[in-house]
Amino acid sequence: MTFSLLCPIIAHFLVLLVNAQSPKRIPFLPLAVKTPYLNTWLHNSDFAPDDDRAQFFTDDRKLGWTGFIRVDDQNFQWIGTPYKSNKTLTSGLTLTPTKTIFRFEAGPIQFNVTFFTPIEPSDYALQSVPFSYLYIDGFSVGDSLSHTVQVYSDISAEWVSRDDNAVVEWDTVETDSAVYHHATRREKNVMQDDNNFSDDSVVYYVTLKRSGSTWRTGSTAVCRSKFIENGTLDNNRDTDFRPVNSRGWPGFAHATDLGTISSISQPDPVVWAVGLVRSPLLRYTGPARDQVGFYASKFQTDESMIMSFIEGFDGALNRSMAFDNTIASPAGTVSSEYADILSIVTRQLFASLDITVSKPQAGNIDPSEVRIFMRDMGDSLRTNPVDVLYGAYPAFLFFNPTILRDLLKPLLEQQRDSQYPSPDLGNTYPMIGGNSSDDHTIAIENTGSMLIMIYAHALKSGDGSLISAYYSTIQRWADHLASTAFNFSADTITTDGTSGSKSTNLALKTIWGIYSAAKIGQAAGSSNSTYLDLATTLLENWTQSALTDSHIKLNFNESDSWGVIYNLFPDFLFNAKMITNEILTRQANFYSGQSGLQPALGFQSAQANIIFPHWNLLAAATIPDNLTHIRDQLIGSIHERAFDGTQEFSLPMRYDVASGNAAAGGSASAIFGAAYGLLARDIQNVKITLDVSLPPSSRGSKNIGPIVGGVVGGIFGAGLVAFSFFLWYRRRRLVLREKAFAANHNLKPHPFVPATGNAQVASRPGVYPGKAKGSIAADGRLALPPTTRLLRYQLLSAKQREALGYRFDNMGPGGSTTSDQTNASDGSDVGTDAIRAEVALLRRELEYVRHMADFPPELAVQHNLVLNGSGRKLIHAPISLESVKSVLETATGSGIWVEAVAQLLPDTAELVGIDITSNLFPPTPPSNVKFLQRSVLDLPKDWTNKFDLVHQRLLLVGLRKEEWLTAFKEILRVLKPGGWFQLYEIDDWEECGPVQNKLRDLVTLLIESRGGHGIWPCGAAQWQKDVEDAGFQNVQVSWHGWPTGSSAGEEGALGKWNFLGFMRGCKAPILKAGGLGIVNSEEEFDELLVEVEKELDTRQGTRMRCVMMCGQKPV
């Protein structure tokens, strides 16, 4: 495994082990949680599902789901109501964002049962498929014997009807490769919600055919008894259709005989898929038309969707590993508790959505007619509730801003002419008719929320389509907000159910709403700065009136009032920097003091005993970076409640701090997308592109002039009117002065400020921040921030391409390149060829950009550091690119190097990347690149004399000292005579301070504890000796590296971020080794990292020193 992978992989498994080893337990576990009606959970009884039944998310509807394993004719049950079997012993529980994984023991056999719900935010067709997987794998044997094993699973008709007296019909279909059962009510209540349950659905239970697979339908008791007695079923259809609760409860079963398992044999996973299909999904009266699942735009029939899903298990599993790591890796750098919380809430976030397209009257479905509807899970039948969306929107920005766009679209099209937005689309899901109630009392909150979300979507995606389509509506709402700013009526309330008439938190949302409208206007081409000036003035007034010496008041007129001021978050999200660090620090310290008085921070002074966990998690994203202990305090208190096994649900929307009992909202709410605030605030801003030019008349509000004059009074009283006007006038003069200065000066940016990207890509299904486009900085380097996000890419100039190694080797006369000849030869054949070559090169660059966006962010950052530290060269061996026909990268990790090199070589070149794990292999590599799970210590025999170039970097602790020579000999063997090997490794840290020296000693001791004495630090001499002893000649050594510390600018900040990530990855093995005589506890290790970060930020000249070693195989 490569050294570069240690940090993300170790951090990822730390997250999992915390769940498995915690003395506490998650009270409510997600099983199949994909849609509002496929929402199946399990109460966690001491980590064991073997004595409990799966149930619907509301806890009042049990669902029949049973599983057995038969070992040497002894039956064990691992889920469901006990039935004539022994119980399995549950030895572990792992939770990731997409999976709930149990480790069971059944006699001498151990095995995994995984409930896996794919999350595909970049692919609407896949995300909308209403299916989830259950699979069994990971068998191990506790003795040296062989054992016969069979497995079984069934579901009951309870999945399709809340009324147990309703008659159900079913059938079984066998295709060439699969068997699936399906069942539905005989009389359906179409598009009627029956106490949170759907009665118009078809349930499917699917498995692939394989040797030893059998099935049966009918009485669940008969199905289970047949398996218990025989280890198999009889492929029999029961056609006696009957009520759900009649004659043994109709069920639908699958069984698989795995044959004999031993310590040296491992069967393929047994995979089942459960789905709940409804068509139409809902009726929407915007354009009055039924809506169907977006998957219908890709699959013509349910069967084609089912077959694609069950046959696509391997691909879905691989994508889920990358998806889980996209969350676990950055979350783990915050804390293991934070990563745990994200693992709990992510499935329920996406399961609240129905991604739909309009059902056509005739012809094909138009996938551009996409709308997404969110059900208010766990609380009501409201559709697209603005307050829940406001909690969830940080997560959608993180995964795919287009999801947020398509959630906002129905709200906008239903209210195109409204003075202010409604709180939702009605309370009758799945019949969506809009909201006509009198909602003026919460209009301020909803207006601010909508404007903030509209702007946030555009800012993080670059997509201005909502602004283009609804600009006049946005203006109208902004005018309403401005006219009432800080002059709220006495009956104003917040969506949290509290009075809003004097609320500083609501006033802050008002400011951000007006600010968002100002920025939207700028994006639309407006030069009118009135909204922005107003927002600035209001914020200055707010600062004067909302603060005490210790904190932000909750109510302007009550100095002792306090609350969770979560509306500070847009300042971080927009990177507006309008709230001073002093205010943020003051509030953070106050949170810390209040949290210390009880187990968690109460919502407000009038409700100090009630916790709104989602807002506490969003507030954690407003804590300054130098106060991470306070951030972790807020997160830790919510984590404590989430793992309180005495409770019914993990995270209700409100709970009592003393008892932990839920006060509102049971489970499954999307509002917990607020937990993603910490990750969302690092998403880069993008230049907004509007779909069409707006007419001049729509670029500024005609009403805003009178409005501004009326808003500076309000709750501040007459004494502040003159002062407010003075502040606004002063601000206006400053703005004009700044504009005049900018117009007369050539303002140059900092040489390494990360670019925001000018090349715009329309937002669409299939784009999310983990695959965001990026940019090349002006100096030719890939510009990546010290965060977990990737930037947008621009096309490279000729100079930038040359700096990166993208150049033509067919030089013309006098050393000029082909492009030079093009300029000198108008219309010549040479010029035409050069243009074709240039076009081909641009295509290669775009392909490179596409693949770069697929890599885990920390690996892309590290790749950039290595490139920057080694002259932006991918190939250092003295070898002509024209002679390179085959390339091998050992310890390839994510394949980021080998895929980059592929862009330099012809399509006919063969490139191979190997690693001992396939976890990070890219899912769709270029056609001439393949990835294999192999060890550098034992390369295939038929590779002898195969490769022109072999590359290896950052393996370091992946090999023991004695294994390096073996590896080099294997690499020599597979090289062609005259071929080259290049090795890039970390040799030492330079100019270390005393704290960093402590960490240096820790890493040295860790490597030595693994048998690596003499390898690090200063291992270059040993590596050179081993390379030469292996038989290489013409060995060349050069030194490279990168700075590690903010004093070195952006690149130093990147280096520091990478270094600290590596050290966090080393924490687990260091602590497992007893601290190696330097640290005695996790707390001491964490304190050491805090100290070294301070040292890195203040100490000059600290660098990571690396060695590049090239050697040639004798001819």
CSV table of C-alpha atoms in Angstrom, one decimal, residues 554-830:
chain,number,residue,atom,x,y,z
A,554,LEU,CA,-30.9,36.3,21.2
A,555,ASN,CA,-33.3,39.2,21.5
A,556,PHE,CA,-32.2,42.8,20.9
A,557,ASN,CA,-34.0,44.0,24.0
A,558,GLU,CA,-32.8,41.3,26.4
A,559,SER,CA,-29.2,41.5,27.4
A,560,ASP,CA,-29.3,38.3,29.2
A,561,SER,CA,-30.9,36.3,26.4
A,562,TRP,CA,-28.8,33.9,24.4
A,563,GLY,CA,-29.2,31.2,21.7
A,564,VAL,CA,-27.6,29.1,19.1
A,565,ILE,CA,-26.9,31.7,16.4
A,566,TYR,CA,-26.6,29.3,13.5
A,567,ASN,CA,-27.3,32.1,10.9
A,568,LEU,CA,-23.7,33.1,11.2
A,569,PHE,CA,-23.0,30.2,8.8
A,570,PRO,CA,-23.5,32.0,5.5
A,571,ASP,CA,-20.6,34.3,6.3
A,572,PHE,CA,-18.3,31.2,6.2
A,573,LEU,CA,-20.2,29.6,3.2
A,574,PHE,CA,-20.0,32.7,1.0
A,575,ASN,CA,-16.5,33.6,2.2
A,576,ALA,CA,-18.0,37.0,2.8
A,577,LYS,CA,-15.9,37.8,5.9
A,578,MET,CA,-18.4,40.4,7.1
A,579,ILE,CA,-18.5,39.1,10.6
A,580,THR,CA,-15.3,39.9,12.5
A,581,ASN,CA,-13.3,37.1,14.0
A,582,GLU,CA,-13.6,38.9,17.4
A,583,ILE,CA,-17.4,38.4,17.3
A,584,LEU,CA,-17.1,34.8,16.3
A,585,THR,CA,-14.5,34.1,19.0
A,586,ARG,CA,-16.7,35.8,21.6
A,587,GLN,CA,-19.7,33.7,20.7
A,588,ALA,CA,-17.7,30.5,20.5
A,589,ASN,CA,-16.3,31.0,24.0
A,590,PHE,CA,-19.8,31.7,25.2
A,591,TYR,CA,-21.0,28.4,23.7
A,592,SER,CA,-18.2,26.6,25.5
A,593,GLY,CA,-19.2,28.1,28.8
A,594,GLN,CA,-22.9,27.3,28.3
A,595,SER,CA,-22.1,23.8,27.2
A,596,GLY,CA,-20.1,23.2,30.3
A,597,LEU,CA,-23.2,23.7,32.4
A,598,GLN,CA,-25.0,20.7,31.0
A,599,PRO,CA,-24.5,17.7,28.6
A,600,ALA,CA,-25.2,19.8,25.5
A,601,LEU,CA,-25.8,23.4,24.4
A,602,GLY,CA,-29.4,24.3,24.8
A,603,PHE,CA,-31.2,26.0,22.0
A,604,GLN,CA,-31.8,29.3,23.7
A,605,SER,CA,-32.0,30.9,27.2
A,606,ALA,CA,-35.8,30.4,27.3
A,607,GLN,CA,-35.5,26.8,26.3
A,608,ALA,CA,-32.1,25.9,27.8
A,609,ASN,CA,-33.2,22.3,28.4
A,610,ILE,CA,-34.1,21.7,24.8
A,611,ILE,CA,-31.5,20.7,22.2
A,612,PHE,CA,-31.9,21.3,18.5
A,613,PRO,CA,-29.1,19.0,17.4
A,614,HIS,CA,-29.0,20.0,13.8
A,615,TRP,CA,-28.5,23.7,14.6
A,616,ASN,CA,-25.8,22.8,17.1
A,617,LEU,CA,-24.0,20.9,14.3
A,618,LEU,CA,-24.4,23.9,12.0
A,619,ALA,CA,-23.2,26.2,14.7
A,620,ALA,CA,-20.0,24.1,14.9
A,621,ALA,CA,-19.3,25.3,11.4
A,622,THR,CA,-19.2,28.9,12.7
A,623,ILE,CA,-16.4,28.3,15.2
A,624,PRO,CA,-13.1,30.0,14.3
A,625,ASP,CA,-10.4,27.6,13.1
A,626,ASN,CA,-8.2,28.3,16.2
A,627,LEU,CA,-10.9,27.1,18.6
A,628,THR,CA,-11.4,23.6,17.4
A,629,HIS,CA,-11.8,22.3,20.9
A,630,ILE,CA,-15.1,24.3,21.1
A,631,ARG,CA,-16.2,23.0,17.8
A,632,ASP,CA,-15.4,19.4,19.0
A,633,GLN,CA,-17.3,20.1,22.2
A,634,LEU,CA,-20.5,21.0,20.2
A,635,ILE,CA,-20.1,17.9,18.0
A,636,GLY,CA,-19.2,15.6,20.8
A,637,SER,CA,-22.3,16.4,22.8
A,638,ILE,CA,-24.5,15.5,19.9
A,639,HIS,CA,-22.5,12.4,19.3
A,640,GLU,CA,-23.1,11.4,22.9
A,641,ARG,CA,-26.9,11.5,22.3
A,642,ALA,CA,-26.7,9.7,19.0
A,643,PHE,CA,-25.0,6.8,20.7
A,644,ASP,CA,-27.3,6.7,23.7
A,645,GLY,CA,-28.6,3.1,23.4
A,646,THR,CA,-31.4,3.8,25.9
A,647,GLN,CA,-33.2,6.1,23.5
A,648,GLU,CA,-35.7,5.1,20.8
A,649,PHE,CA,-34.1,7.1,17.9
A,650,SER,CA,-30.5,8.3,17.3
A,651,LEU,CA,-31.1,12.0,16.4
A,652,PRO,CA,-34.6,13.4,16.8
A,653,MET,CA,-35.1,17.0,15.7
A,654,ARG,CA,-35.5,18.1,19.3
A,655,TYR,CA,-34.8,16.4,22.6
A,656,ASP,CA,-34.6,17.1,26.3
A,657,VAL,CA,-31.1,17.5,27.5
A,658,ALA,CA,-31.6,15.9,30.9
A,659,SER,CA,-33.5,12.8,29.8
A,660,GLY,CA,-32.5,12.6,26.2
A,661,ASN,CA,-36.1,12.0,25.3
A,662,ALA,CA,-37.3,13.2,21.9
A,663,ALA,CA,-39.4,16.4,22.0
A,664,ALA,CA,-40.2,16.5,18.3
A,665,GLY,CA,-39.4,14.6,15.2
A,666,GLY,CA,-38.7,10.9,15.5
A,667,SER,CA,-36.1,9.9,12.9
A,668,ALA,CA,-35.1,10.2,9.3
A,669,SER,CA,-35.3,14.0,8.8
A,670,ALA,CA,-33.2,15.6,6.1
A,671,ILE,CA,-32.6,18.6,8.3
A,672,PHE,CA,-29.5,16.8,9.6
A,673,GLY,CA,-27.8,17.8,6.3
A,674,ALA,CA,-26.8,20.7,8.5
A,675,ALA,CA,-24.1,18.4,9.9
A,676,TYR,CA,-22.3,18.9,6.5
A,677,GLY,CA,-21.7,22.6,7.2
A,678,LEU,CA,-18.1,22.1,8.2
A,679,LEU,CA,-17.4,20.4,4.9
A,680,ALA,CA,-19.6,22.7,2.8
A,681,ARG,CA,-17.8,25.9,3.9
A,682,ASP,CA,-14.7,24.8,2.1
A,683,ILE,CA,-16.4,24.5,-1.3
A,684,GLN,CA,-14.9,27.0,-3.7
A,685,ASN,CA,-16.9,29.9,-5.1
A,686,VAL,CA,-17.4,29.8,-8.8
A,687,LYS,CA,-18.2,32.6,-11.3
A,688,ILE,CA,-21.9,32.6,-12.0
A,689,THR,CA,-23.1,32.3,-15.6
A,690,LEU,CA,-26.6,33.2,-16.5
A,691,ASP,CA,-28.4,31.2,-19.2
A,692,VAL,CA,-29.7,34.3,-21.0
A,693,SER,CA,-29.2,38.0,-20.8
A,694,LEU,CA,-31.7,39.8,-18.6
A,695,PRO,CA,-33.4,42.9,-20.0
A,696,PRO,CA,-32.1,46.2,-18.6
A,697,SER,CA,-35.4,46.9,-16.8
A,698,SER,CA,-35.0,43.8,-14.7
A,699,ARG,CA,-31.5,44.5,-13.4
A,700,GLY,CA,-32.4,46.7,-10.5
A,701,SER,CA,-35.4,47.2,-8.3
A,702,LYS,CA,-37.5,50.3,-8.8
A,703,ASN,CA,-38.7,50.2,-5.2
A,704,ILE,CA,-35.4,49.9,-3.4
A,705,GLY,CA,-34.8,53.6,-3.0
A,706,PRO,CA,-37.8,54.3,-0.8
A,707,ILE,CA,-37.3,51.0,1.0
A,708,VAL,CA,-33.8,51.9,2.2
A,709,GLY,CA,-35.1,55.1,3.8
A,710,GLY,CA,-37.7,53.1,5.7
A,711,VAL,CA,-35.6,50.3,7.2
A,712,VAL,CA,-33.1,52.1,9.4
A,713,GLY,CA,-35.6,52.6,12.2
A,714,GLY,CA,-37.6,49.7,13.4
A,715,ILE,CA,-36.7,48.1,16.7
A,716,PHE,CA,-33.6,50.3,17.2
A,717,GLY,CA,-35.8,53.3,18.0
A,718,ALA,CA,-35.6,56.9,16.8
A,719,GLY,CA,-32.3,57.6,18.5
A,720,LEU,CA,-30.5,55.3,15.9
A,721,VAL,CA,-32.1,56.6,12.8
A,722,ALA,CA,-29.6,59.4,12.2
A,723,PHE,CA,-26.7,57.2,13.2
A,724,SER,CA,-27.9,54.5,10.8
A,725,PHE,CA,-28.2,56.9,8.0
A,726,PHE,CA,-24.7,58.2,8.7
A,727,LEU,CA,-23.3,54.7,8.6
A,728,TRP,CA,-25.0,54.0,5.3
A,729,TYR,CA,-23.8,57.3,3.8
A,730,ARG,CA,-20.2,56.7,5.0
A,731,ARG,CA,-20.2,53.2,3.6
A,732,ARG,CA,-21.6,54.5,0.3
A,733,ARG,CA,-18.7,57.1,0.0
A,734,LEU,CA,-16.1,54.4,0.8
A,735,VAL,CA,-17.5,52.1,-1.8
A,736,LEU,CA,-17.4,54.9,-4.4
A,737,ARG,CA,-13.8,55.8,-3.4
A,738,GLU,CA,-12.7,52.1,-3.7
A,739,LYS,CA,-14.3,51.8,-7.1
A,740,ALA,CA,-12.5,54.9,-8.3
A,741,PHE,CA,-9.2,53.6,-7.0
A,742,ALA,CA,-9.7,50.3,-8.7
A,743,ALA,CA,-10.5,51.9,-12.0
A,744,ASN,CA,-7.2,53.8,-12.0
A,745,HIS,CA,-4.9,51.1,-10.7
A,746,ASN,CA,-3.7,47.8,-12.1
A,747,LEU,CA,-4.4,45.5,-9.2
A,748,LYS,CA,-2.5,42.2,-9.5
A,749,PRO,CA,-3.5,39.2,-7.6
A,750,HIS,CA,-1.2,37.3,-5.2
A,751,PRO,CA,0.9,34.9,-7.4
A,752,PHE,CA,-0.5,31.8,-5.8
A,753,VAL,CA,-4.1,32.6,-5.0
A,754,PRO,CA,-6.2,29.6,-6.1
A,755,ALA,CA,-8.1,30.5,-9.2
A,756,THR,CA,-11.9,30.2,-9.1
A,757,GLY,CA,-12.1,29.1,-12.7
A,758,ASN,CA,-13.5,31.0,-15.7
A,759,ALA,CA,-14.5,28.1,-17.9
A,760,GLN,CA,-18.1,27.6,-17.0
A,761,VAL,CA,-19.9,24.2,-17.2
A,762,ALA,CA,-23.7,24.2,-17.0
A,763,SER,CA,-24.9,22.6,-13.8
A,764,ARG,CA,-26.6,19.4,-14.5
A,765,PRO,CA,-27.3,16.0,-13.0
A,766,GLY,CA,-24.0,14.3,-12.7
A,767,VAL,CA,-21.8,17.1,-11.3
A,768,TYR,CA,-21.0,17.4,-7.6
A,769,PRO,CA,-18.2,19.1,-5.7
A,770,GLY,CA,-16.2,15.9,-5.4
A,771,LYS,CA,-16.0,16.0,-9.2
A,772,ALA,CA,-15.8,19.8,-9.5
A,773,LYS,CA,-13.9,21.3,-12.3
A,774,GLY,CA,-10.6,23.1,-11.4
A,775,SER,CA,-8.1,25.6,-12.7
A,776,ILE,CA,-4.5,26.0,-13.6
A,777,ALA,CA,-2.8,28.9,-11.8
A,778,ALA,CA,-1.1,31.6,-13.8
A,779,ASP,CA,2.3,30.1,-13.1
A,780,GLY,CA,1.3,26.8,-14.7
A,781,ARG,CA,0.8,24.8,-11.5
A,782,LEU,CA,-2.4,23.0,-10.6
A,783,ALA,CA,-4.0,25.3,-8.1
A,784,LEU,CA,-5.5,23.4,-5.2
A,785,PRO,CA,-6.5,24.9,-1.8
A,786,PRO,CA,-5.6,23.5,1.6
A,787,THR,CA,-9.1,22.0,1.8
A,788,THR,CA,-10.8,18.8,0.7
A,789,ARG,CA,-12.3,20.4,-2.4
A,790,LEU,CA,-11.0,20.5,-6.0
A,791,LEU,CA,-11.2,23.6,-8.0
A,792,ARG,CA,-12.4,24.2,-11.5
A,793,TYR,CA,-10.0,23.6,-14.4
A,794,GLN,CA,-9.2,25.9,-17.3
A,795,LEU,CA,-7.6,25.0,-20.6
A,796,LEU,CA,-3.8,25.3,-20.5
A,797,SER,CA,-1.8,27.8,-22.4
A,798,ALA,CA,1.1,26.5,-24.5
A,799,LYS,CA,3.5,27.7,-21.9
A,800,GLN,CA,1.5,26.0,-19.1
A,801,ARG,CA,1.3,22.8,-21.1
A,802,GLU,CA,5.1,22.8,-21.6
A,803,ALA,CA,5.6,23.4,-17.9
A,804,LEU,CA,3.6,20.4,-17.2
A,805,GLY,CA,5.4,18.3,-19.7
A,806,TYR,CA,2.7,18.3,-22.4
A,807,ARG,CA,4.8,19.2,-25.5
A,808,PHE,CA,5.6,18.0,-29.0
A,809,ASP,CA,8.8,16.2,-29.5
A,810,ASN,CA,8.7,16.5,-33.3
A,811,MET,CA,10.7,19.7,-33.5
A,812,GLY,CA,10.9,21.6,-36.7
A,813,PRO,CA,13.9,23.2,-38.4
A,814,GLY,CA,15.9,25.3,-36.0
A,815,GLY,CA,14.3,23.8,-33.0
A,816,SER,CA,10.9,25.4,-33.5
A,817,THR,CA,7.9,23.5,-32.5
A,818,THR,CA,5.1,22.5,-34.8
A,819,SER,CA,3.0,25.3,-33.5
A,820,ASP,CA,5.8,27.8,-34.4
A,821,GLN,CA,5.7,26.5,-37.9
A,822,THR,CA,2.0,26.9,-38.0
A,823,ASN,CA,2.4,30.6,-37.4
A,824,ALA,CA,4.9,30.9,-40.2
A,825,SER,CA,3.0,28.8,-42.8
A,826,ASP,CA,-0.5,30.1,-43.4
A,827,GLY,CA,-2.7,27.3,-44.6
A,828,SER,CA,0.1,24.9,-45.2
A,829,ASP,CA,-0.2,21.1,-44.6
A,830,VAL,CA,2.2,21.5,-41.8
